[in-house]
């Protein structure tokens, strides 16, 4: 199997898509699968499809496929809900494991919703918990014996900075803290050895590098040796040991299934299932090597063409995920100008132009072409056109 | 507009579908809309579709359509997640409004996940909360000044028994309790005047009478005059006042949008949006009259044909939702036999054969035909065939 595999995706003509780290493109099999699920399974089988189309085991089957891509064992990943919900579940469960401690440690570069969910949980429990968010580079030394839980996003959404999963997890465990990794920007982007890290929990989303479509379901991992002690905060019927017994009392499933909550989003889970087909036969180390090559080429091209821009990602590839960011005071306008010219990246406040590199459907020629168009926009001052000043609803 | 409107649905040949109260059938427009969202919006627009296809406002637009069907004002309903999650949000917010009380009152007929989510929240907060579940008919007198929150499902999922929304809400308010209604089995089934009830919160799902498809997103209502005081437990970025400002601190939106959590499931929300088209021009009082007529016919037909069965729903139509249940010790086997003969209802443990009547696509001839087939199964002992004894995964 060689990369890229552009033939597996429906990519629009004339577009270089460097935003698969925000929303992956459409895998060809996904549309057909959706039509099948909607037209035949739902339309013709109706309620029977829970059995006849095996909807009932779909969340677990998709979880197992994700497990295989993040270095986790079969049966250790549950799917459904959104990443925000999965963060809440992991954090609430982790706090229960360290009832005598009151500090949640994250970092200032974490994606806002992770911090917000922690804040919401702290307010709900209302027992004096504190959320600490040092700068990413200061996290390791902030892991002290006061800390109940270390909750970090592995790859920084703005800069692409990569935490050392194994070293930080070891540090957390050395002081008795529980470790939660958010893999939003690393699942499908970098090789992961979740089981080897010994982290208790991990969460992630599937609409980025897994190409599951807009609003695709999230996932959660719990380390198999602790899962039976996890107390689910979101004790939904699909996490019950016998959901269809309709018992009045909650009894959690004896597996990661206890981290499921409500009725699964069958259509979006099916699309995700089909989308995961593009990973068949992909070697994650080869993917990583290709990703690094694309990122290095982009950095070199942009730095030689656009002296106005400042690299906002680690220069060392080993400290970077599969994205490259440049800072530019007029980044918002410049990104609009770039998108209009067929190079799609995105902007993250206050000044970050962000580009994702996904070797499944991006090659070196794309990267060089994108850099040349970026040069026109930045050094040719195309971003100054007044039409790029108007903010859209989503930036 | 007359009922039924069978032409708006893709119904399989040879099936009488009396399980729309579990999973509504496929509205014709839904499949085309899904293909458009997947193929053109996601496939061609990619990340730009948040703006160009207006995905960003889709949750609110769908919420407004639901509001119009449940007697709630525009802007008061947020969509997304599952019903279980929405129950948790409403309950957590309600408990914050009565910090000096420690009793949650529900009833023993409530759908299990509502009770489970309450149990999970109680465990998470861990401050001595109690969940009381008297029998449905004893709820009113159990509403005392100890009660922080009354949380009930309006129409009982097993029996179809209907609570008096206005009277119970008034009773709750008379003792200073907060009222939460779960509309899972009433939204799209009976006329609702949520605003008139003065209940603080309501939640519901959309894959039953709203025909949104398997795992369609849920909804939550907060009374407009209190929404700005609601403290979100699930403080996700989509409920933030400025999600794309990427601020480190959570500031809730100044509307029901604060009860949104993570990235919305765009494909399933779009299907739901298309599914709601079938409600254009439907008069809810006319729908209710048609529903009652269908249920009354079914009860009369079954009672005359099947003396073996015992009515497990209220006999008085005014105390019943849009479903009819019969108790039968071998209900599981009988339902399998019935389904094999094209009459699809469902079974709810321990002994309930449940039939939903949805005047959008069921007429009197369907009801009479279904009763005749039920007679064959029950009085003709067809259910005794050994092949119906094997339990499927979902019952």
PDB file of N, CA and C in Angstrom, chain B residues 34 46 57 59-60 93 154 186 314 339 376:
ATOM      1  N   UNK B  34     -30.134  13.617   3.036  1.00  0.00           N
ATOM      2  CA  UNK B  34     -28.874  13.032   3.506  1.00  0.00           C
ATOM      3  C   UNK B  34     -27.860  12.964   2.360  1.00  0.00           C
ATOM      4  N   UNK B  46     -16.760  20.834   1.938  1.00  0.00           N
ATOM      5  CA  UNK B  46     -15.829  20.495   3.021  1.00  0.00           C
ATOM      6  C   UNK B  46     -16.061  21.443   4.204  1.00  0.00           C
ATOM      7  N   UNK B  57     -26.017  27.176  11.942  1.00  0.00           N
ATOM      8  CA  UNK B  57     -27.303  27.532  12.555  1.00  0.00           C
ATOM      9  C   UNK B  57     -28.313  26.383  12.511  1.00  0.00           C
ATOM     10  N   UNK B  59     -28.630  23.494  14.183  1.00  0.00           N
ATOM     11  CA  UNK B  59     -29.220  23.059  15.453  1.00  0.00           C
ATOM     12  C   UNK B  59     -30.325  23.989  15.953  1.00  0.00           C
ATOM     13  N   UNK B  60     -30.125  25.274  15.806  1.00  0.00           N
ATOM     14  CA  UNK B  60     -31.140  26.226  16.270  1.00  0.00           C
ATOM     15  C   UNK B  60     -32.364  26.225  15.356  1.00  0.00           C
ATOM     16  N   UNK B  93     -29.187  21.190  36.186  1.00  0.00           N
ATOM     17  CA  UNK B  93     -29.531  22.614  36.257  1.00  0.00           C
ATOM     18  C   UNK B  93     -30.636  22.850  37.280  1.00  0.00           C
ATOM     19  N   UNK B 154     -43.951  12.251  30.405  1.00  0.00           N
ATOM     20  CA  UNK B 154     -45.347  12.644  30.243  1.00  0.00           C
ATOM     21  C   UNK B 154     -46.226  11.450  29.893  1.00  0.00           C
ATOM     22  N   UNK B 186     -44.556  11.791  23.896  1.00  0.00           N
ATOM     23  CA  UNK B 186     -45.661  12.710  23.645  1.00  0.00           C
ATOM     24  C   UNK B 186     -45.381  13.703  22.526  1.00  0.00           C
ATOM     25  N   UNK B 314     -54.491   2.675  30.011  1.00  0.00           N
ATOM     26  CA  UNK B 314     -55.741   3.229  30.536  1.00  0.00           C
ATOM     27  C   UNK B 314     -56.869   3.075  29.514  1.00  0.00           C
ATOM     28  N   UNK B 339     -44.602 -10.016  14.171  1.00  0.00           N
ATOM     29  CA  UNK B 339     -43.686  -9.285  13.282  1.00  0.00           C
ATOM     30  C   UNK B 339     -43.435 -10.094  12.003  1.00  0.00           C
ATOM     31  N   UNK B 376     -54.939 -14.328  15.025  1.00  0.00           N
ATOM     32  CA  UNK B 376     -54.334 -15.588  14.558  1.00  0.00           C
ATOM     33  C   UNK B 376     -53.179 -16.004  15.463  1.00  0.00           C
TER      34      UNK B 376
END
